[in-house]
Coordinates of C-alpha atoms and ligand atoms in Angstrom, one line a residue:
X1 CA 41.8 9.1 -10.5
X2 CA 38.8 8.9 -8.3
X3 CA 35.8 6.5 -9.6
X4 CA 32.6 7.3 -10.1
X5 CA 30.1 9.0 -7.6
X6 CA 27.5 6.4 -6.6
X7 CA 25.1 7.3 -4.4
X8 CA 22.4 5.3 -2.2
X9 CA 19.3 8.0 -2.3
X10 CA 16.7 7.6 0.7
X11 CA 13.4 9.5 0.5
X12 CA 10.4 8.4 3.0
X13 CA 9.5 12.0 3.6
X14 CA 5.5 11.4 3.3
X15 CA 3.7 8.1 1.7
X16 CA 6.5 6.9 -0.6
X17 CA 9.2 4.3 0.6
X18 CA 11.9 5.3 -1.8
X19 CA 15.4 4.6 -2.7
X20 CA 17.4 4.8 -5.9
X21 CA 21.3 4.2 -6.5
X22 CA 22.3 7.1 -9.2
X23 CA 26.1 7.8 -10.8
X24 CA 27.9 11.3 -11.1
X25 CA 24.9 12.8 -10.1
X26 CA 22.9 12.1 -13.4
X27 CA 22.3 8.2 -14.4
X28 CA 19.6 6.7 -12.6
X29 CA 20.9 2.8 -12.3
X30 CA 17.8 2.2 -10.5
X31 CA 14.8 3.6 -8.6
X32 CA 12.4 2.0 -6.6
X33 CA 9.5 3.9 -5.0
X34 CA 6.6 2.0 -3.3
X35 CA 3.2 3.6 -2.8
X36 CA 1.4 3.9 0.2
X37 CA -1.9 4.7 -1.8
X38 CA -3.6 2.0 -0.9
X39 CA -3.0 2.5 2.3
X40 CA -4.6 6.0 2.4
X41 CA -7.0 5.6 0.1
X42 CA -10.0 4.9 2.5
X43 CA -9.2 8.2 4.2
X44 CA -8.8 10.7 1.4
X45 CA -5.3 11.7 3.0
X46 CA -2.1 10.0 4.5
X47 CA -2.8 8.8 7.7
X48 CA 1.4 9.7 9.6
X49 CA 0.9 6.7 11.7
X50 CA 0.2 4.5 9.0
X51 CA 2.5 6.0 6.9
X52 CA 5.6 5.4 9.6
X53 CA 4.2 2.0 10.2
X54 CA 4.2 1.4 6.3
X55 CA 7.4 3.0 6.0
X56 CA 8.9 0.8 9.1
X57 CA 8.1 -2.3 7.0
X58 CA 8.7 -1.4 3.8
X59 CA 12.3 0.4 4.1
X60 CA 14.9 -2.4 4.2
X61 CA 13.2 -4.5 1.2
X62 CA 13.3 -1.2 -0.8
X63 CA 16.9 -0.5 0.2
X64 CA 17.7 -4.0 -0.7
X65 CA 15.8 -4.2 -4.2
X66 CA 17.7 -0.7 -5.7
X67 CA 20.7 -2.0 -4.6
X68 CA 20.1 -5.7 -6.5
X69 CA 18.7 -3.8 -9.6
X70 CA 21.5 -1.4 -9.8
X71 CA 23.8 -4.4 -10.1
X72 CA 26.6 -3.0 -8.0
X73 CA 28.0 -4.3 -4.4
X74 CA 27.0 -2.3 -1.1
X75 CA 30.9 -1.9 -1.2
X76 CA 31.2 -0.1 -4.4
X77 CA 28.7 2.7 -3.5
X78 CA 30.5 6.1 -2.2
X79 CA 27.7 7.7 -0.1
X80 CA 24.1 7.8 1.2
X81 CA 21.8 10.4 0.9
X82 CA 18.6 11.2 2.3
X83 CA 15.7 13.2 2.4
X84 CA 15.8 14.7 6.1
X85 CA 13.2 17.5 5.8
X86 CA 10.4 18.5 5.6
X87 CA 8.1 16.0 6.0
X88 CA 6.2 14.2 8.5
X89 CA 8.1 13.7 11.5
X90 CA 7.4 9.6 12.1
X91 CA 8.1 9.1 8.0
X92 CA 11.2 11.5 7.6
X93 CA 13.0 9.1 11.1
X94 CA 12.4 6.2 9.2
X95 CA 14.5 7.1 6.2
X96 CA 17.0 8.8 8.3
X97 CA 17.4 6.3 11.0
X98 CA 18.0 3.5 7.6
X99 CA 20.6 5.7 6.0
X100 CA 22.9 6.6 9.1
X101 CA 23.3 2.9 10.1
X102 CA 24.3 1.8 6.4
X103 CA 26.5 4.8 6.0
X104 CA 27.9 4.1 9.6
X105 CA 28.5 0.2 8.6
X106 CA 29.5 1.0 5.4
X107 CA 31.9 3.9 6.5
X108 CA 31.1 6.1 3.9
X109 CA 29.8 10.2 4.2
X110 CA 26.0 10.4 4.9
X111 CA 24.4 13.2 3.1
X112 CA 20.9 14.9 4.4
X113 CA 19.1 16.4 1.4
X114 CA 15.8 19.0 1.2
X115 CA 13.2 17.0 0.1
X116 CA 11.8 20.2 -1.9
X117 CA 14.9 21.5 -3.0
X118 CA 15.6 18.0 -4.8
X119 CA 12.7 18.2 -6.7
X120 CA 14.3 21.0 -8.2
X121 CA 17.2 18.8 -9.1
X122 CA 14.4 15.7 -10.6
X123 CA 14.7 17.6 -14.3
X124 CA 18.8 17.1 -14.5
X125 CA 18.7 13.8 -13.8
X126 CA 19.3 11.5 -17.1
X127 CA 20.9 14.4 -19.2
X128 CA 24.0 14.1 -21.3
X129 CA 26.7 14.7 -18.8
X130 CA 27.8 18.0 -21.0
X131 CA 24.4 19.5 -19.8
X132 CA 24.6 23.0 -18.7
X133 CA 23.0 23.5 -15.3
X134 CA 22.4 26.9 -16.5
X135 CA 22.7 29.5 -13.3
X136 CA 21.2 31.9 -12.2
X137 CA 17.5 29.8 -12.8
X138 CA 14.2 30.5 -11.4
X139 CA 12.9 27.2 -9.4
X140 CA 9.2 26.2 -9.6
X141 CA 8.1 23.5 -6.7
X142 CA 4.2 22.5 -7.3
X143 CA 3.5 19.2 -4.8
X144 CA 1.3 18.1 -2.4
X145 CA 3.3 19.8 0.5
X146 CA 4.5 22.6 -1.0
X147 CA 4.1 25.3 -3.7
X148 CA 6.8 28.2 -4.4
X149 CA 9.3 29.6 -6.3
X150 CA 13.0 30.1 -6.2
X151 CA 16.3 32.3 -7.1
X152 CA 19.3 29.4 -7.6
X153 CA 22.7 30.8 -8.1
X154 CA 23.5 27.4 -7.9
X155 CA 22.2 24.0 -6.2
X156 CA 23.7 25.3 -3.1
X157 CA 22.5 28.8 -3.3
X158 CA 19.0 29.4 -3.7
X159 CA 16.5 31.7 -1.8
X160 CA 12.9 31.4 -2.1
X161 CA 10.9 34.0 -3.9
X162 CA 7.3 33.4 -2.6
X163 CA 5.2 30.3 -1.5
X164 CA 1.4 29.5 -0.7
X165 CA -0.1 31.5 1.9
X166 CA -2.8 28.8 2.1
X167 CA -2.7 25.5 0.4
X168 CA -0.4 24.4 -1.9
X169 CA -1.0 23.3 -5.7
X170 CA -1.7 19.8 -5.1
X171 CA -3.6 19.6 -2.1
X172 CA -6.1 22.0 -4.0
X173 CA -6.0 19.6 -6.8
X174 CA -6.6 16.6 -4.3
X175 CA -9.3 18.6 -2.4
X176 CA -11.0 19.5 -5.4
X177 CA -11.1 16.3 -6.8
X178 CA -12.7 14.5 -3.4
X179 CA -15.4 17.7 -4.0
X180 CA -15.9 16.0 -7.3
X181 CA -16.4 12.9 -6.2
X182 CA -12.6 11.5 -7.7
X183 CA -11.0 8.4 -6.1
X184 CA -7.7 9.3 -4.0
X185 CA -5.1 10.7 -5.1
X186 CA -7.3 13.0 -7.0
X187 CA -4.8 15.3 -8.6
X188 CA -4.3 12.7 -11.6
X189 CA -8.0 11.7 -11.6
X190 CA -8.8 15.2 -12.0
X191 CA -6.4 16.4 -14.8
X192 CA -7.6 13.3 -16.7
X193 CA -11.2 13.9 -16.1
X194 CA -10.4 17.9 -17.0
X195 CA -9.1 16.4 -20.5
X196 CA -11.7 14.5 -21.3
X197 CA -13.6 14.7 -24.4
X198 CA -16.2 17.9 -24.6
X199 CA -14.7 19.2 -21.0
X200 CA -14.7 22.8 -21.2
X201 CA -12.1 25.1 -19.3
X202 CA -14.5 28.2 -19.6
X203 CA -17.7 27.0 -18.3
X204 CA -17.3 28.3 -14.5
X205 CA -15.8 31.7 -14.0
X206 CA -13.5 30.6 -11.1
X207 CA -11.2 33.2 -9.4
X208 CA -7.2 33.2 -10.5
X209 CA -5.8 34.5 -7.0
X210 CA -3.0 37.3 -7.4
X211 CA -3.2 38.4 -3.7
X212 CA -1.4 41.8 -3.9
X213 CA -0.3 43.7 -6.9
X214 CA 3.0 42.9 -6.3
X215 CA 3.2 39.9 -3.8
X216 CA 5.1 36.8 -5.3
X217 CA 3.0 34.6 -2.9
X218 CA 0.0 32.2 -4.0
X219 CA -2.9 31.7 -2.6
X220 CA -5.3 28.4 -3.8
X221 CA -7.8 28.3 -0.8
X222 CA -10.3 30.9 -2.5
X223 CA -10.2 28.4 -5.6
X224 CA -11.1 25.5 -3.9
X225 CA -14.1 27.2 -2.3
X226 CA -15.1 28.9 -5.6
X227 CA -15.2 25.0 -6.7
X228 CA -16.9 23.6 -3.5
X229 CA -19.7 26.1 -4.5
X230 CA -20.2 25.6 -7.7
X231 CA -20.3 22.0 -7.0
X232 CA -22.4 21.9 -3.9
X233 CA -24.2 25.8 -3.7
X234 CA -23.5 28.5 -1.8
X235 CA -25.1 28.0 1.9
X236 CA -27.3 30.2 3.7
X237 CA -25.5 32.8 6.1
X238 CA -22.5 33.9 3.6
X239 CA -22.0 37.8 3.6
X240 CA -20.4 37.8 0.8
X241 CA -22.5 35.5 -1.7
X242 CA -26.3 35.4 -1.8
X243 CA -27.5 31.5 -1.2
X244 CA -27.8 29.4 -4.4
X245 CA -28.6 26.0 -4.6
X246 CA -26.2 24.1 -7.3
X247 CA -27.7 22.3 -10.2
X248 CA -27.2 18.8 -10.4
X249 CA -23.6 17.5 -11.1
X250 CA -23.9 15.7 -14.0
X251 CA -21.0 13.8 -15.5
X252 CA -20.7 16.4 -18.3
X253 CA -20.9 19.5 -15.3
X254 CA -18.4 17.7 -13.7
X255 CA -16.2 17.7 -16.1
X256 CA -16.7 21.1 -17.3
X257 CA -15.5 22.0 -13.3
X258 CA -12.5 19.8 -13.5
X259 CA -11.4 22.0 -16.7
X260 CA -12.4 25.4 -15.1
X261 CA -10.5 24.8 -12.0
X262 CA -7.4 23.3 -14.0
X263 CA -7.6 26.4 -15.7
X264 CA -7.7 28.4 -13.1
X265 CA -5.1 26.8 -11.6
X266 CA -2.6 27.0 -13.6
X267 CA -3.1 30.3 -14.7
X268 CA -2.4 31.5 -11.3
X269 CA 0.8 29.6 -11.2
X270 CA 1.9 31.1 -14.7
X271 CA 1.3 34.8 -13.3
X272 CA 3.2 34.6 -10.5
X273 CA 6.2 33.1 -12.2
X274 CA 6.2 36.0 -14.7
X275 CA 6.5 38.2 -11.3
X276 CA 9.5 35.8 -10.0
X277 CA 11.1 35.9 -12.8
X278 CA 11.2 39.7 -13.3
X279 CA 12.2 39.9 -9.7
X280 CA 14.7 37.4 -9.9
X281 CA 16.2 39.3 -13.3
X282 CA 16.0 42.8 -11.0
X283 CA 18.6 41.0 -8.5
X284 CA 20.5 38.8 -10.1
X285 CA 20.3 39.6 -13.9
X286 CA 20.0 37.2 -17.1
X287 CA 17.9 33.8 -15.6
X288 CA 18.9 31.1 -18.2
X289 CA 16.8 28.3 -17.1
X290 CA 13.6 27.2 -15.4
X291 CA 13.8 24.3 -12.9
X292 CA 10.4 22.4 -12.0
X293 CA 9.3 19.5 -10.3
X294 CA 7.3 17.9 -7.6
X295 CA 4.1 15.7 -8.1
X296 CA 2.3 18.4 -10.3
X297 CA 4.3 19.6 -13.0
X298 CA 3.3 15.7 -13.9
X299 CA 0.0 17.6 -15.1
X300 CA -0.8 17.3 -18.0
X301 CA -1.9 21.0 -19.0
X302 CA 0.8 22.9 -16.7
X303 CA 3.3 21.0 -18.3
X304 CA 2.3 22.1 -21.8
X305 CA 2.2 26.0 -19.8
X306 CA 5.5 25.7 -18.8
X307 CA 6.6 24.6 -22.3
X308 CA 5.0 27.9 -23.8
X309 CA 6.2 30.4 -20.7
X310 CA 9.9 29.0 -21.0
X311 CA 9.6 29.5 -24.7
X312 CA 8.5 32.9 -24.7
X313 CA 11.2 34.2 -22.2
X314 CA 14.1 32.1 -23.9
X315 CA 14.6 29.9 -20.5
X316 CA 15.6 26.8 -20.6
X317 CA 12.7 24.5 -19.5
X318 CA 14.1 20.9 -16.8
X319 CA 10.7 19.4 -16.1
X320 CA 11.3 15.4 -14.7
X321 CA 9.4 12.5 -16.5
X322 CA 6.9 12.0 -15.3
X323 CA 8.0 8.9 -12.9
X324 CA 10.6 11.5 -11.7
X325 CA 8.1 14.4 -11.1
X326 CA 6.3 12.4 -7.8
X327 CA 8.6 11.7 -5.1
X328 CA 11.7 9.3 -5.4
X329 CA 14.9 8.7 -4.3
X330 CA 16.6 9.7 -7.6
X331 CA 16.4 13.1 -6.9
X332 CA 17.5 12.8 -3.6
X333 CA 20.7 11.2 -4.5
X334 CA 20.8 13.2 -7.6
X335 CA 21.1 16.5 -5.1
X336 CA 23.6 14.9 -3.3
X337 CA 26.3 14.6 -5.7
X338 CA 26.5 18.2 -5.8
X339 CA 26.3 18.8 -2.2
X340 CA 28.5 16.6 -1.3
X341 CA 31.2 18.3 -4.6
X342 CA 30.7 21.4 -2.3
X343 CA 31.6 19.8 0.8
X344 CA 28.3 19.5 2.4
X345 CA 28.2 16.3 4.1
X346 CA 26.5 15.1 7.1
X347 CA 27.1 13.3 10.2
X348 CA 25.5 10.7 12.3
X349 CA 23.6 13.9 14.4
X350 CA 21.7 14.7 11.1
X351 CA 17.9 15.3 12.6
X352 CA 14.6 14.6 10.6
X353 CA 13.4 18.0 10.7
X354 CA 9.4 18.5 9.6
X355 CA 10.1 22.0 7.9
X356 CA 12.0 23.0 5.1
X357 CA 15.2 25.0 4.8
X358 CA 13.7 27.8 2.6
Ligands
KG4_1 O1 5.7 15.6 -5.0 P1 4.6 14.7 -4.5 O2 4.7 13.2 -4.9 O3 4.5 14.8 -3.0 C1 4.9 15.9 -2.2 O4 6.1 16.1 -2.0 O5 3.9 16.5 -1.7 O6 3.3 15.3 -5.0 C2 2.0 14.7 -4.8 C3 0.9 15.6 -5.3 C4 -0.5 15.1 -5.0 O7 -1.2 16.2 -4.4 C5 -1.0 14.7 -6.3 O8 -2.4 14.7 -6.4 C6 -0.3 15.6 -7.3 O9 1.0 15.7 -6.8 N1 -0.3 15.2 -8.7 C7 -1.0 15.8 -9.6 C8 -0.8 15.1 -10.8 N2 0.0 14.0 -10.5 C9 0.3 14.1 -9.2 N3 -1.8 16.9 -9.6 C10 -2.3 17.3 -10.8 N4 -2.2 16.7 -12.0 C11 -1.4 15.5 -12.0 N5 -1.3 14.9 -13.2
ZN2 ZN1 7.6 15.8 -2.8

């Protein structure tokens, strides 16, 4: 009988050096993910040079330090996965260059994994190995690169349902937070600030974005200006708002338009899942299960959304940990188990690619 599956995972997609050793596609034996944060901090937003620089340095000490904690030999590990799109095109050769020389001197398959489709898989990882994957699901990605939703008739048949038109979830979040005044990376500054004592999500009427009756896109752009106004005023020479200076932003305002945009927010991601899901029932019948993951279903109040939406429509809910809900190599290898059960491995002409499959 064969042995286990254990998988190297790679992910250096964007401003994470990442890479994780997981077994049978489920137990994590370790994950190591180093920040670039400090890095970017100074510029509000990842710098790519600095980021391939970062990840040039970083990558073989990170490699090195999942294997030692996973306690098993270079030898014993049966492939190595890694994130190969999208991402920035100087981070994403970094990873891929690493993992095609130690699956080439190792002489085992190399897998290339989408970076957005294994945050879809960041929820399985950990469960009892009985755990139904529970096809056909609807997929919910909310990250800094990306926001949209998916069919999955399985993990390697899915076809996305609608995306951001504009910007996606988190880069709102982070955009809105640096109008605030938060430190980099604002997303988790602002959901904390939005919690705070007294903070109230109904203070600032800020538009929910539905785009067309029927369109399963999202649209956050319109959100982040309704905050940029509030925070700042609306300048002179806008047809379609009359100028108005902004009050001062006091701590307590501040807050108050940390909640209202959180609110917002995730209201906007709630409706258009009801849409996905009633189009994904129309085409593929009874949805048993709701996938999410990427850097903001770690929020705090979309998270507790989530919990009530799968409850009401009897889905059952994978949302990561939290650790597993930001980008890591778990997922990556995670994914890779099953792509590789269905026969999908690489070979050493596997191209970083900057865009996503779907
Ligand atoms: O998945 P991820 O690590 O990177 C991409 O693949 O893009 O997501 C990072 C994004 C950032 O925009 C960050 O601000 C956001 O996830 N984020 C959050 C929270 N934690 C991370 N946004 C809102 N609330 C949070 N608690
Ligand atoms: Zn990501």
């Amino acid at each position: 009988m064969a042995g286990p599956s254990l998988i190297l995972g790679i992910e250096s997609s964007c401003d994470e050096t990442a890479a994780a050793v997981v077994r049978d596609g489920r137990d994590i034996l370790s994950s190591v993910v180093a920040s670039q944060h400090d890095i970017h901090a100074e510029y509000a937003g990842v710098v790519p040079e600095l980021a391939s620089r970062a990840h040039v340095e970083r990558i073989l000490p990170v490699v090195h330090e999942a294997v030692a904690r996973a306690g098993v030999p270079l030898s014993a590990l049966t492939a190595v996965a890694v994130g190969h799109r999208p991402g920035l095109i100087g981070s994403l050769l970094v990873g891929v260059s690493a993992a095609k020389a130690l699956a080439w001197s190792l002489n085992i398959p190399l897998v290339g994994v989408d970076h957005v489709h294994a945050h879809l898989y960041a929820g399985m990882l950990g469960l009892p190995a009985d755990a139904p994957h529970g096809f056909p699901a609807l997929g919910l990605v909310v990250s800094g690169g990306h926001t949209s939703t998916y069919l999955l008739q399985s993990w390697t048949s899915l076809a996305r349902l609608g995306a951001t038109i504009d910007d996606a979830l988190g880069e709102a979040y982070d955009k809105a937070a640096t109008i605030l005044g938060l430190p980099h990376p604002g997303g988790p500054n602002l959901d904390r600030l939005a919690g705070s004592d007294g903070a109230n999500d109904r203070a600032f009427d800020l538009p929910i974005s539905r785009i067309a009756p029927d369109s399963l896109d999202l649209s956050f752009s319109g959100l982040k200006t309704a905050v940029l106004y509030a925070a700042r005023g609306v300048p002179q020479g806008n047809p379609h708002k009359p100028h108005a200076p902004a009050p001062e932003l006091t701590p307590a305002r501040k807050a108050d338009l940390a909640a209202s945009f959180q609110r917002a927010a995730c209201k906007a991601v709630i409706l258009k899942l009801e849409r996905a899901l009633q189009h994904a029932r129309q085409s593929a019948g009874p949805v048993h299960t709701l996938l999410t993951g990427g850097g903001v279903t770690a929020n705090s109040r979309l998270r507790a959304e989530l919990a009530q939406f799968a409850q009401h429509h009897r889905l059952t809910l994978r949302v990561p940990p939290l650790h597993l809900c930001v980008d890591n190599a778990a997922m990556i290898a995670g994914l890779a188990d099953r792509l590789l059960a269905a026969g999908l491995a690489s070979d050493l002409t596997l191209q970083p690619t900057p865009t996503t499959a779907c």
